[in-house]
Every structure is written in C-alpha cells, then in structure tokens.
Amino acid sequence: MSFDYDLIVIGAGSGGVRAARMAATYGAKVAVVEEFRVGGTCVIRGCVPKKLYVYASRFRDEFELAESFGWQVDASFDWPTLVAAKEKEITRLENAYATNLAKPGAEIIRDRAVVTGPNSVKLLKGDRELTTKYILVATGATPFIPDVPGRELGISSNEAFDLPELPKSILIEGGGYIAVEFATIFAGLGVDTTLVYRRDRLLRTFDKDMSDGLEFGLKARGIALRYNDGVAGLAKSADGVTVTFKSGDSASYSQVMFATGRTPNTDGLGLETAGVVLDGQKNIVVDAFSKTNVPSVYAVGDVTGRAQLTPVAIREGWYFAETLFNNNPLTVDHSLIPTAVFSEPEIGTVGLTEDEAVAQSGDVDVYLARFRPMANTLSDRQERVVIKLITEKDEGKVLGVHLLGPSSGEMIQMVAIAVGMGATKKDLDRTIALHPSAAEELVTFKSPSYSYRNGTKV
Ligand code: FAD
C-alpha cells in the first residue's frame, strides 16, 4: 500500500522537531503539522523565555549585592523592553528550527491535525486528508486551569510572558516548579508577589531540604506564602481581580496566575478513531519504544506523561527515529534525569530524595552542608547554599545529589554524569577539590551528617 508520507508528525515542539528532522535525515518522506509556532512550548512559551525572564529578574539581587562590593547602582526596569527582546530571540529560534526541518527535506504544514485512522490524518484548516505509514503524536501539554468561578479572569504561563504591562501585584496558585519560578521572576522584577498552594510545602516531590531552603529564599525576597489554601473564585475589581480563597479570606491583586499543572494535548485529536489507548490522566500510553497499542501510531514528549521536560522529549523523538528509520532500536532510560528549578535560589537535583532512598534501601548515609555563599559574605544576606549527598552506607554508591544555591542547575548537569556512571562516595573523595567554589563541598565531605540503618535514623 502506498502512502502520501512515511511519517506525519503532529506538533513541531521539542520531541516532534527532533523526530521529524532525524527521520528525514534517514531518508523518510516527512511532514510536520503545527497549529501554532514552530519550536513548541519550550521555545515559544516555556524554557527559553522563562530562562530569559529569570536572568532579567536576577539583576535585582545582583544590584543589591553589588553595593556590598562598593558599587553604587541606580537601576530601573522597563517591561516592554524585555518582552520585545524576548520576542526577537524566540522568533530567531523559531526560524532556526524551521530551517533545520527544511534542510533534510521535512515539510512543515501550518494547520491543526486530527487523527482519522491508524494511517490517516486530517488537516482542519486545509480540509484535506493525508495518508501516512506512521503517525507520531508530539502534541505536548497545556496549562490546567481549575474549574472555579471567574477562572477566565486568571492567566497561565502562556499569557504571563506577554502581559501588556507589568502588574503591581500578582497571586500565583501552585507549588510546582513553574509556580515558584514565576514567583521569583515577578518578585525580582518588582511585583508584589503571593504564592498560594493547597499543600504545606512547595516542590513536594523534591527533597525536603530543597523545599525548606527555597521557602527561606522566597520569603527573604518578600514573596508571601499561603499554604493549605487555594483559589475558590475570582471576580473583577476596580484595578484587577478579587480572589476568594478556600479558607474564606479574600484579597485583591492586579493579576492572578494559575500554575496548577499541565494536561496532555489529547482532547479532540481523534485518537479514539484510531483506537489509541489513553491512561486515566489522558496521557497516551506507550511502550519503551514510544509505540502505542496501534502499531502505526507512536507518541513522544509531554503527551505521554513520562517526564515533562524538553531534553526527555528530544531524546524520545530522536530514539523513535533511530528505531524506525535507521534500523537502530533504542529505548530511553528515564531514570536519573537531572532537573533544575530556576527559582531564586536555584535548585539542581538528580537521583533519589532522602525519603525515597530510605524507602528503597533502608541503609543510607546523608551528607549535608549549609553555608553562606562566598558572594554574600560581604553583605548581611543570610541565605544558605544547601548541598546534600545521599549514598549507600559505608561510602557506597551515590543515590542522590540535591543542590540549592547559585548555579545549582549548571552543577547538577555535571554531577549527573558521575551519578549515571555509578559513582561512589569514594570516587568523589578521590577527586581533588576546586577552591574556592561551592561545588567543592561535594568532594570534601568527611563523615555522614546522619545515617539510616534498616530504615531508622541513627
Ligand atoms: P511541545 O513542545 O509542547 O510541542 C507540542 C506542539 O504541538 C505545540 O507547538 C502545539 O502547538 C502543537 N500541537 C498540539 N496539538 C496540535 C494539533 N492537533 N495539530 C497541530 N499542532 C498541534 N522543560 C525543561 O526541560 N526545562 C525547563 O526549564 C522548562 N521550563 C518550562 C517552563 C514553562 C513555563 C513550561 C510551560 C514548560 C517548561 N518546560 C521545561 C517543559 C517543556 O517545555 C516541555 O517538556 C517540552 O516543550 C515538551 O515538548 P513536546 O515536544 O512534548 O511538546
């Protein structure tokens, strides 16, 4: 049977672009259908603009610290300048992505795609049907907004990047990485910022010492925290939005942002017509090769709910293309994925948290250091760097590394190589320290701060 294409990719984001580019490089006839902008969430309204805004917001801390080193800084901030500069950069990246797709011959179709069968896709705007040997669904995820009265008065991260003006005050609901990153961005840019979260600690899947250190840092930057509470409803007020909280309190803010999770983009995609199975959260269920229960339909990235991170989507897209179009079957190892939270203070983490390590092994040693970063020692800033190493007992294998403080994201990327190679505490000890640095602490721990034996702290 002949098809219009060997592969139709739905979604030109991190996973889809990599898969399409590699498949085309290996000689496949490929079309990528994108309904919004090439580059997807990461480039257009995720990692890239987020990190640019993080840089912008961090100047506040730098200016404050600069004074302790003898500088006098008279600074002011202009939001439209940042938004315009960000737009220029993401447009450059968007064009680069489109060029990289075109080079090996992948065709970009600007439309919304709907699956109409195991080997067919319909373009809604173009009103035509295409046939294909394989379909790759790489449609990503979308912000989840709770179903509360007045929800349309709030924004999500999608809109936060392009607000016409910087709000005077903002309430952000959520306790995950997007919530805390945007809280530090807005606070750094001078916005009176409040975080509300239904639980009693931020980043609850992270090691508790990271959450605690983050809480200290957020409070030190003037961010108000409301735990065990949530938004019950929104109503328009004279100069913004009045929020009624679940606790019964109410308060007004210029802006309200929901950072309450992301749901996979599977609604209205026609997957049921092809018989593709979804899980209870509407993620596409795939095997280790990213294949769905329908042999011609594959899925990668956020839409599969495995790990909602760009490098993971890219790797899944790449290995999909290797497997199908280069006769080189590869599966992605989803363990030991390094993660950063670009809040202020920043967090970098890889491997097991203390609780996970104890639950898994029972016999672990914990090495913990807290100290003021050297850059702060000339000021009265009390914030501490936190460095935590979790190992198997008696200087065994490193199970987890958790860092909080400047450049933790950069550090953890390097540490992840050693952890992935199975490094032990002894391997770290053999490494000569680099002085003066915060990271040297990782290779100079003498004895455990505390240990667990048979799951009990000793
Ligand atoms: P996406 O990049 O979301 O691409 C999906 C594409 O499919 C979109 O362009 C969409 O328009 C298109 N699409 C959807 N449905 C259709 C359809 N029916 N027809 C045609 N096109 C369709 N990850 C990190 O690793 N580091 C970070 O620092 C980081 N920061 C983030 C910050 C924010 C605010 C957000 C929201 C996300 C962040 N992420 C980060 C996550 C990262 O952006 C995603 O994991 C990544 O983009 C997933 O790639 P993907 O290919 O699965 O989907």
Short mmCIF file of C-alpha atoms and ligand atoms in Angstrom, two decimals:
data_model
loop_
_atom_site.label_atom_id
_atom_site.label_comp_id
_atom_site.label_asym_id
_atom_site.label_seq_id
_atom_site.Cartn_x
_atom_site.Cartn_y
_atom_site.Cartn_z
CA MET A 1 0.00 0.00 0.00
CA SER A 2 1.37 3.44 -0.82
CA PHE A 3 1.01 6.48 1.41
CA ASP A 4 1.44 10.23 0.92
CA TYR A 5 4.15 10.21 3.61
CA ASP A 6 6.33 7.77 5.52
CA LEU A 7 5.78 9.82 8.66
CA ILE A 8 3.42 12.56 9.75
CA VAL A 9 4.44 14.25 12.98
CA ILE A 10 1.72 16.18 14.82
CA GLY A 11 3.35 19.02 16.76
CA ALA A 12 6.56 20.90 15.97
CA GLY A 13 7.80 21.11 19.56
CA SER A 14 10.90 19.64 21.20
CA GLY A 15 10.05 15.99 20.52
CA GLY A 16 8.33 16.37 17.16
CA VAL A 17 11.00 18.53 15.57
CA ARG A 18 13.82 16.19 16.60
CA ALA A 19 11.96 13.10 15.39
CA ALA A 20 11.00 14.72 12.06
CA ARG A 21 14.48 16.05 11.41
CA MET A 22 16.19 12.74 12.14
CA ALA A 23 13.64 10.69 10.18
CA ALA A 24 14.04 13.00 7.16
CA THR A 25 17.83 12.77 7.51
CA TYR A 26 17.49 8.98 7.27
CA GLY A 27 15.58 9.37 4.01
CA ALA A 28 11.95 9.25 5.15
CA LYS A 29 9.31 11.43 3.50
CA VAL A 30 8.14 13.51 6.44
CA ALA A 31 5.50 16.16 7.13
CA VAL A 32 5.22 18.06 10.43
CA VAL A 33 1.86 19.64 11.21
CA GLU A 34 1.92 22.60 13.62
CA GLU A 35 -1.06 24.72 14.59
CA PHE A 36 0.80 27.44 16.49
CA ARG A 37 4.51 28.25 16.19
CA VAL A 38 7.43 26.01 15.25
CA GLY A 39 9.54 25.29 18.31
CA GLY A 40 6.65 24.35 20.60
CA THR A 41 6.28 25.11 24.28
CA CYS A 42 9.97 25.16 25.18
CA VAL A 43 10.99 27.73 22.61
CA ILE A 44 7.87 29.88 22.42
CA ARG A 45 6.37 29.87 25.93
CA GLY A 46 8.41 27.59 28.16
CA CYS A 47 12.07 27.00 28.98
CA VAL A 48 13.61 29.64 26.73
CA PRO A 49 11.53 32.75 27.50
CA LYS A 50 11.31 31.58 31.12
CA LYS A 51 15.10 31.48 31.49
CA LEU A 52 15.44 34.87 29.79
CA TYR A 53 12.97 36.32 32.31
CA VAL A 54 14.84 34.60 35.14
CA TYR A 55 18.01 36.38 34.01
CA ALA A 56 16.10 39.67 33.91
CA SER A 57 14.72 39.18 37.41
CA ARG A 58 18.07 38.25 38.95
CA PHE A 59 19.58 41.67 38.33
CA ARG A 60 17.73 42.89 41.43
CA ASP A 61 19.77 40.56 43.66
CA GLU A 62 22.94 41.44 41.77
CA PHE A 63 22.38 45.17 42.15
CA GLU A 64 21.78 44.75 45.89
CA LEU A 65 24.91 42.65 46.31
CA ALA A 66 26.96 45.00 44.14
CA GLU A 67 26.66 47.64 46.85
CA SER A 68 28.46 45.38 49.33
CA PHE A 69 31.37 45.33 46.88
CA GLY A 70 31.50 49.12 46.64
CA TRP A 71 29.28 49.73 43.61
CA GLN A 72 26.53 52.32 43.52
CA VAL A 73 23.78 51.24 41.16
CA ASP A 74 20.83 53.38 40.15
CA ALA A 75 18.64 50.94 38.23
CA SER A 76 15.15 50.94 36.78
CA PHE A 77 13.29 48.29 34.79
CA ASP A 78 11.20 48.52 31.64
CA TRP A 79 8.88 45.53 30.99
CA PRO A 80 8.07 46.27 27.30
CA THR A 81 11.80 46.27 26.51
CA LEU A 82 12.15 42.77 27.99
CA VAL A 83 9.05 41.44 26.20
CA ALA A 84 10.26 42.82 22.84
CA ALA A 85 13.79 41.46 23.30
CA LYS A 86 12.37 38.05 24.27
CA GLU A 87 10.11 38.06 21.21
CA LYS A 88 13.05 38.82 18.92
CA GLU A 89 15.07 35.93 20.36
CA ILE A 90 12.30 33.33 20.22
CA THR A 91 11.49 34.37 16.64
CA ARG A 92 15.15 33.81 15.77
CA LEU A 93 14.98 30.35 17.34
CA GLU A 94 11.66 29.59 15.65
CA ASN A 95 13.21 30.37 12.26
CA ALA A 96 16.27 28.25 13.09
CA TYR A 97 14.01 25.30 13.95
CA ALA A 98 12.09 25.72 10.68
CA THR A 99 15.37 25.85 8.72
CA ASN A 100 16.65 22.73 10.46
CA LEU A 101 13.48 20.91 9.46
CA ALA A 102 13.63 22.11 5.86
CA LYS A 103 17.32 21.20 5.37
CA PRO A 104 16.84 17.41 5.37
CA GLY A 105 13.55 17.86 3.47
CA ALA A 106 10.82 17.68 6.13
CA GLU A 107 7.72 19.59 5.08
CA ILE A 108 6.09 21.97 7.59
CA ILE A 109 2.30 22.22 7.34
CA ARG A 110 0.76 25.09 9.34
CA ASP A 111 -2.57 23.62 10.38
CA ARG A 112 -4.35 21.69 13.10
CA ALA A 113 -4.17 17.94 12.62
CA VAL A 114 -6.70 15.35 13.70
CA VAL A 115 -6.07 11.62 13.54
CA THR A 116 -8.74 9.90 11.42
CA GLY A 117 -7.36 6.36 11.43
CA PRO A 118 -4.19 4.31 12.02
CA ASN A 119 -2.71 5.68 8.77
CA SER A 120 -4.54 8.94 8.13
CA VAL A 121 -4.54 12.50 9.41
CA LYS A 122 -6.93 15.31 8.58
CA LEU A 123 -5.87 18.95 8.28
CA LEU A 124 -8.67 21.07 9.68
CA LYS A 125 -7.92 24.44 8.04
CA GLY A 126 -6.83 22.91 4.73
CA ASP A 127 -9.77 20.49 4.87
CA ARG A 128 -7.82 17.63 3.35
CA GLU A 129 -6.79 14.16 4.45
CA LEU A 130 -3.26 12.79 4.22
CA THR A 131 -2.19 9.18 4.39
CA THR A 132 0.97 8.03 6.12
CA LYS A 133 2.78 4.84 7.06
CA TYR A 134 3.44 6.11 10.60
CA ILE A 135 1.94 8.84 12.79
CA LEU A 136 3.95 10.42 15.59
CA VAL A 137 1.84 12.34 18.12
CA ALA A 138 4.02 15.02 19.75
CA THR A 139 1.33 17.49 20.74
CA GLY A 140 2.71 18.34 24.18
CA ALA A 141 0.66 19.58 27.12
CA THR A 142 -1.35 22.61 28.06
CA PRO A 143 -1.87 24.52 31.34
CA PHE A 144 -4.59 23.09 33.56
CA ILE A 145 -6.86 25.81 34.98
CA PRO A 146 -9.06 24.76 37.92
CA ASP A 147 -12.79 24.96 37.37
CA VAL A 148 -13.55 27.89 39.70
CA PRO A 149 -15.96 30.77 39.12
CA GLY A 150 -14.24 33.61 37.26
CA ARG A 151 -11.35 31.38 36.08
CA GLU A 152 -11.27 33.33 32.79
CA LEU A 153 -10.00 36.36 34.76
CA GLY A 154 -6.79 34.50 35.56
CA ILE A 155 -3.85 33.77 33.28
CA SER A 156 -1.49 30.82 32.85
CA SER A 157 2.21 30.73 31.97
CA ASN A 158 1.12 31.01 28.31
CA GLU A 159 -0.04 34.60 28.82
CA ALA A 160 2.42 35.61 31.54
CA PHE A 161 5.24 36.22 29.07
CA ASP A 162 3.33 38.81 27.05
CA LEU A 163 1.31 40.82 29.57
CA PRO A 164 0.77 44.31 28.16
CA GLU A 165 2.15 45.76 31.37
CA LEU A 166 3.91 44.52 34.47
CA PRO A 167 1.27 44.06 37.21
CA LYS A 168 1.68 45.85 40.55
CA SER A 169 0.75 42.67 42.39
CA ILE A 170 0.22 39.05 41.46
CA LEU A 171 -1.19 35.95 43.10
CA ILE A 172 0.22 32.70 41.71
CA GLU A 173 -1.55 29.47 42.55
CA GLY A 174 0.59 26.35 42.55
CA GLY A 175 3.54 24.71 44.28
CA GLY A 176 5.43 23.16 41.40
CA TYR A 177 8.46 24.44 39.52
CA ILE A 178 6.53 26.73 37.17
CA ALA A 179 4.78 28.42 40.12
CA VAL A 180 7.97 29.08 42.08
CA GLU A 181 9.94 30.16 39.02
CA PHE A 182 7.31 32.72 38.04
CA ALA A 183 7.03 33.88 41.66
CA THR A 184 10.74 34.71 41.70
CA ILE A 185 10.59 36.23 38.23
CA PHE A 186 7.76 38.61 39.15
CA ALA A 187 9.16 39.40 42.60
CA GLY A 188 12.58 40.10 41.08
CA LEU A 189 11.02 42.48 38.59
CA GLY A 190 9.39 44.40 41.44
CA VAL A 191 5.91 42.89 41.55
CA ASP A 192 4.29 42.35 44.97
CA THR A 193 4.01 38.55 44.79
CA THR A 194 1.96 35.98 46.70
CA LEU A 195 2.05 32.21 46.23
CA VAL A 196 -0.90 30.13 47.30
CA TYR A 197 -0.63 26.36 47.46
CA ARG A 198 -3.07 23.71 48.63
CA ARG A 199 -0.39 21.71 50.44
CA ASP A 200 2.06 22.61 53.20
CA ARG A 201 5.32 22.59 51.27
CA LEU A 202 6.50 23.75 47.86
CA LEU A 203 8.07 21.34 45.36
CA ARG A 204 6.76 18.44 47.39
CA THR A 205 8.30 15.77 45.12
CA PHE A 206 11.76 17.25 45.76
CA ASP A 207 13.99 16.54 48.74
CA LYS A 208 12.60 18.33 51.79
CA ASP A 209 15.81 20.29 52.40
CA MET A 210 15.37 21.80 48.94
CA SER A 211 11.80 22.87 49.73
CA ASP A 212 12.88 24.34 53.07
CA GLY A 213 15.82 26.26 51.58
CA LEU A 214 13.60 27.52 48.78
CA GLU A 215 10.97 28.71 51.26
CA PHE A 216 13.60 30.70 53.14
CA GLY A 217 14.84 32.25 49.89
CA LEU A 218 11.38 33.16 48.66
CA LYS A 219 10.45 34.79 51.96
CA ALA A 220 13.75 36.69 52.01
CA ARG A 221 12.76 38.14 48.65
CA GLY A 222 9.45 39.35 50.02
CA ILE A 223 7.25 36.67 48.46
CA ALA A 224 4.21 35.95 50.64
CA LEU A 225 3.32 32.26 51.02
CA ARG A 226 -0.17 30.93 51.76
CA TYR A 227 -0.10 27.19 52.40
CA ASN A 228 -3.06 24.81 52.76
CA ASP A 229 -5.25 27.17 50.78
CA GLY A 230 -6.37 27.76 47.21
CA VAL A 231 -8.40 29.95 44.91
CA ALA A 232 -12.14 29.37 45.30
CA GLY A 233 -13.25 32.09 42.90
CA LEU A 234 -12.28 35.26 41.05
CA ALA A 235 -14.26 38.43 40.47
CA LYS A 236 -13.40 41.61 38.59
CA SER A 237 -12.40 44.53 40.81
CA ALA A 238 -11.71 48.20 40.05
CA ASP A 239 -8.00 47.69 39.41
CA GLY A 240 -7.65 43.94 39.00
CA VAL A 241 -9.13 40.79 40.41
CA THR A 242 -10.62 39.99 43.80
CA VAL A 243 -9.81 36.48 44.93
CA THR A 244 -11.89 34.48 47.35
CA PHE A 245 -9.74 31.80 48.94
CA LYS A 246 -10.92 28.37 50.01
CA SER A 247 -10.14 29.40 53.60
CA GLY A 248 -12.81 32.11 53.27
CA ASP A 249 -10.37 35.06 53.11
CA SER A 250 -10.41 37.43 50.20
CA ALA A 251 -7.85 39.84 48.71
CA SER A 252 -7.32 41.84 45.53
CA TYR A 253 -4.44 41.56 43.09
CA SER A 254 -3.62 43.21 39.76
CA GLN A 255 -3.18 39.77 38.23
CA VAL A 256 -3.85 36.13 39.09
CA MET A 257 -1.87 33.31 37.52
CA PHE A 258 -2.68 29.61 37.67
CA ALA A 259 0.34 27.29 37.68
CA THR A 260 -1.70 24.29 38.71
CA GLY A 261 -0.29 21.61 36.46
CA ARG A 262 -0.38 20.68 32.80
CA THR A 263 -2.64 18.26 30.95
CA PRO A 264 -1.67 16.32 27.81
CA ASN A 265 -2.98 17.66 24.50
CA THR A 266 -5.09 14.66 23.58
CA ASP A 267 -8.56 16.25 23.56
CA GLY A 268 -10.13 16.50 20.10
CA LEU A 269 -7.15 14.77 18.50
CA GLY A 270 -9.21 11.89 17.12
CA LEU A 271 -7.08 9.24 18.80
CA GLU A 272 -10.16 7.21 19.67
CA THR A 273 -10.95 6.77 15.96
CA ALA A 274 -7.61 5.01 15.54
CA GLY A 275 -8.17 3.03 18.75
CA VAL A 276 -5.22 4.56 20.64
CA VAL A 277 -5.36 3.87 24.39
CA LEU A 278 -5.03 6.74 26.91
CA ASP A 279 -4.48 6.43 30.66
CA GLY A 280 -6.70 7.96 33.39
CA GLN A 281 -4.93 11.33 33.05
CA LYS A 282 -5.44 11.32 29.26
CA ASN A 283 -1.74 10.62 28.58
CA ILE A 284 -1.05 8.44 25.55
CA VAL A 285 0.09 5.02 26.74
CA VAL A 286 3.31 3.92 25.01
CA ASP A 287 5.89 1.17 25.35
CA ALA A 288 9.66 1.62 25.75
CA PHE A 289 9.93 2.38 22.00
CA SER A 290 7.20 5.09 22.28
CA LYS A 291 4.80 2.84 20.36
CA THR A 292 1.09 2.97 21.24
CA ASN A 293 -1.22 -0.07 21.16
CA VAL A 294 -1.79 0.77 17.46
CA PRO A 295 1.39 -0.39 15.63
CA SER A 296 1.50 2.58 13.20
CA VAL A 297 0.95 5.26 15.86
CA TYR A 298 3.74 6.47 18.17
CA ALA A 299 3.89 9.28 20.73
CA VAL A 300 6.72 11.20 22.39
CA GLY A 301 7.13 14.07 24.83
CA ASP A 302 4.72 15.64 27.29
CA VAL A 303 1.69 13.99 25.71
CA THR A 304 2.90 10.64 27.08
CA GLY A 305 3.28 11.99 30.64
CA ARG A 306 6.59 10.20 31.20
CA ALA A 307 8.69 13.22 32.22
CA GLN A 308 7.56 16.65 31.10
CA LEU A 309 10.98 18.05 30.20
CA THR A 310 12.45 19.19 26.90
CA PRO A 311 15.59 17.02 26.84
CA VAL A 312 13.42 13.98 27.55
CA ALA A 313 11.06 14.81 24.66
CA ILE A 314 14.05 15.37 22.38
CA ARG A 315 15.65 12.07 23.33
CA GLU A 316 12.37 10.19 22.86
CA GLY A 317 11.91 11.80 19.42
CA TRP A 318 15.46 11.00 18.40
CA TYR A 319 15.31 7.34 19.53
CA PHE A 320 11.93 6.94 17.81
CA ALA A 321 13.55 7.99 14.52
CA GLU A 322 16.61 5.78 15.13
CA THR A 323 14.39 2.78 15.77
CA LEU A 324 12.02 3.19 12.84
CA PHE A 325 14.09 4.86 10.15
CA ASN A 326 17.71 3.87 10.90
CA ASN A 327 17.21 0.25 11.88
CA ASN A 328 18.80 1.03 15.23
CA PRO A 329 16.35 0.16 18.03
CA LEU A 330 16.98 2.36 21.06
CA THR A 331 15.00 2.97 24.26
CA VAL A 332 15.27 5.99 26.54
CA ASP A 333 16.46 5.49 30.11
CA HIS A 334 14.06 7.59 32.18
CA SER A 335 15.92 7.04 35.45
CA LEU A 336 18.40 9.61 36.80
CA ILE A 337 17.06 12.61 34.88
CA PRO A 338 18.78 15.75 36.20
CA THR A 339 16.38 18.59 36.93
CA ALA A 340 16.78 22.26 37.73
CA VAL A 341 14.36 24.75 39.18
CA PHE A 342 15.36 28.23 38.08
CA SER A 343 13.88 29.89 41.11
CA GLU A 344 15.87 32.21 43.31
CA PRO A 345 17.60 30.41 44.99
CA GLU A 346 18.14 27.90 42.20
CA ILE A 347 17.83 24.13 42.68
CA GLY A 348 19.58 21.27 40.90
CA THR A 349 18.82 17.67 41.67
CA VAL A 350 19.50 14.16 40.42
CA GLY A 351 18.60 10.75 41.80
CA LEU A 352 16.68 9.81 44.93
CA THR A 353 15.45 12.14 47.65
CA GLU A 354 16.27 11.21 51.23
CA ASP A 355 12.80 9.73 51.77
CA GLU A 356 12.97 7.72 48.54
CA ALA A 357 16.48 6.43 49.31
CA VAL A 358 15.45 5.31 52.80
CA ALA A 359 12.30 3.65 51.46
CA GLN A 360 14.27 1.91 48.73
CA SER A 361 17.41 0.82 50.54
CA GLY A 362 16.99 1.42 54.27
CA ASP A 363 20.75 1.72 54.78
CA VAL A 364 21.88 5.14 53.61
CA ASP A 365 24.27 7.87 54.67
CA VAL A 366 23.36 11.54 54.31
CA TYR A 367 25.99 14.26 53.95
CA LEU A 368 24.57 17.74 54.40
CA ALA A 369 26.26 21.14 54.25
CA ARG A 370 24.70 24.58 54.68
CA PHE A 371 26.82 27.68 54.31
CA ARG A 372 26.63 31.27 53.12
CA PRO A 373 27.79 31.56 49.51
CA MET A 374 31.04 33.49 49.32
CA ALA A 375 29.47 36.22 47.19
CA ASN A 376 27.13 37.02 50.10
CA THR A 377 29.75 37.25 52.84
CA LEU A 378 30.34 40.98 52.38
CA SER A 379 26.63 41.68 52.80
CA ASP A 380 24.24 40.79 55.61
CA ARG A 381 22.36 38.35 53.42
CA GLN A 382 21.68 35.24 55.49
CA GLU A 383 20.68 32.82 52.74
CA ARG A 384 22.50 29.49 52.78
CA VAL A 385 23.67 27.23 50.00
CA VAL A 386 22.45 23.68 50.69
CA ILE A 387 24.46 20.72 49.43
CA LYS A 388 23.13 17.27 50.13
CA LEU A 389 24.62 13.97 49.14
CA ILE A 390 22.82 10.69 49.73
CA THR A 391 24.82 7.48 49.42
CA GLU A 392 24.56 3.81 50.13
CA LYS A 393 26.02 3.03 53.55
CA ASP A 394 29.76 2.98 54.15
CA GLU A 395 30.82 5.28 51.31
CA GLY A 396 28.88 3.28 48.73
CA LYS A 397 27.10 4.33 45.57
CA VAL A 398 25.76 7.87 45.26
CA LEU A 399 21.96 7.64 45.24
CA GLY A 400 21.00 11.30 45.09
CA VAL A 401 22.50 14.78 44.94
CA HIS A 402 20.48 17.88 45.82
CA LEU A 403 21.84 21.39 45.47
CA LEU A 404 20.31 24.75 46.33
CA GLY A 405 22.10 27.99 45.59
CA PRO A 406 23.78 29.88 42.74
CA SER A 407 24.45 27.83 39.59
CA SER A 408 22.95 24.63 41.01
CA GLY A 409 21.47 23.80 37.60
CA GLU A 410 24.87 24.03 35.92
CA MET A 411 26.49 21.96 38.68
CA ILE A 412 23.93 19.16 38.66
CA GLN A 413 24.33 18.59 34.91
CA MET A 414 27.98 17.65 35.56
CA VAL A 415 27.26 15.68 38.72
CA ALA A 416 24.63 13.67 36.81
CA ILE A 417 27.35 12.19 34.60
CA ALA A 418 29.17 10.76 37.62
CA VAL A 419 25.95 9.55 39.25
CA GLY A 420 24.86 7.91 35.98
CA MET A 421 28.21 6.12 35.82
CA GLY A 422 27.57 4.67 39.27
CA ALA A 423 29.99 6.88 41.22
CA THR A 424 30.55 6.03 44.88
CA LYS A 425 31.35 8.32 47.78
CA LYS A 426 34.93 7.00 47.50
CA ASP A 427 35.07 8.21 43.87
CA LEU A 428 34.04 11.68 44.99
CA ASP A 429 36.64 11.62 47.77
CA ARG A 430 39.38 10.78 45.26
CA THR A 431 38.57 13.93 43.30
CA ILE A 432 40.64 16.97 44.23
CA ALA A 433 38.55 19.95 45.27
CA LEU A 434 38.34 23.12 43.22
CA HIS A 435 38.78 26.06 45.56
CA PRO A 436 37.13 28.41 46.29
CA SER A 437 33.82 27.10 44.99
CA ALA A 438 30.54 25.89 46.41
CA ALA A 439 30.78 22.63 44.46
CA GLU A 440 33.98 21.59 46.25
CA GLU A 441 31.80 20.67 49.21
CA LEU A 442 30.65 17.63 47.22
CA VAL A 443 34.14 16.11 47.26
CA THR A 444 35.21 17.17 50.76
CA PHE A 445 32.53 15.64 52.99
CA LYS A 446 34.36 13.79 55.78
CA SER A 447 31.71 11.79 57.61
CA PRO A 448 27.95 11.48 57.25
CA SER A 449 25.80 14.14 58.90
CA TYR A 450 23.43 11.30 59.81
CA SER A 451 22.59 7.79 58.66
CA TYR A 452 19.75 5.33 58.38
CA ARG A 453 20.06 1.66 59.17
CA ASN A 454 17.14 -0.65 58.37
CA GLY A 455 15.10 2.45 57.60
CA THR A 456 15.64 4.05 61.02
CA LYS A 457 17.59 7.26 61.57
CA VAL A 458 20.64 6.60 63.74
P1 FAD B 1 5.60 20.85 22.91
O1 FAD B 1 6.94 21.49 22.93
O2 FAD B 1 4.57 21.41 23.81
O3 FAD B 1 5.09 20.90 21.42
C1 FAD B 1 3.81 20.47 21.06
C2 FAD B 1 3.37 21.22 19.81
O4 FAD B 1 2.24 20.59 19.27
C3 FAD B 1 2.96 22.67 20.11
O5 FAD B 1 3.71 23.53 19.29
C4 FAD B 1 1.48 22.70 19.76
O6 FAD B 1 1.08 23.94 19.21
C5 FAD B 1 1.38 21.58 18.75
N1 FAD B 1 0.05 20.98 18.64
C6 FAD B 1 -0.74 20.49 19.62
N2 FAD B 1 -1.84 19.93 19.13
C7 FAD B 1 -1.76 20.04 17.78
C8 FAD B 1 -2.59 19.63 16.70
N3 FAD B 1 -3.71 18.94 16.91
N4 FAD B 1 -2.21 19.93 15.44
C9 FAD B 1 -1.06 20.60 15.20
N5 FAD B 1 -0.23 21.01 16.19
C10 FAD B 1 -0.56 20.71 17.45
N6 FAD B 1 11.43 21.86 30.31
C11 FAD B 1 12.74 21.81 30.59
O7 FAD B 1 13.38 20.80 30.29
N7 FAD B 1 13.37 22.85 31.22
C12 FAD B 1 12.72 23.98 31.57
O8 FAD B 1 13.32 24.90 32.14
C13 FAD B 1 11.33 24.08 31.27
N8 FAD B 1 10.65 25.20 31.57
C14 FAD B 1 9.33 25.28 31.24
C15 FAD B 1 8.63 26.43 31.58
C16 FAD B 1 7.30 26.55 31.28
C17 FAD B 1 6.57 27.81 31.63
C18 FAD B 1 6.64 25.47 30.62
C19 FAD B 1 5.17 25.59 30.29
C20 FAD B 1 7.31 24.32 30.28
C21 FAD B 1 8.66 24.21 30.60
N9 FAD B 1 9.38 23.05 30.30
C22 FAD B 1 10.71 22.98 30.62
C23 FAD B 1 8.72 21.87 29.70
C24 FAD B 1 8.98 21.79 28.20
O9 FAD B 1 8.60 22.98 27.58
C25 FAD B 1 8.22 20.61 27.63
O10 FAD B 1 8.57 19.45 28.34
C26 FAD B 1 8.54 20.38 26.15
O11 FAD B 1 8.25 21.51 25.39
C27 FAD B 1 7.75 19.18 25.63
O12 FAD B 1 7.96 19.00 24.26
P2 FAD B 1 6.87 18.27 23.36
O13 FAD B 1 7.51 18.06 22.05
O14 FAD B 1 6.32 17.12 24.07
O15 FAD B 1 5.67 19.32 23.26
#
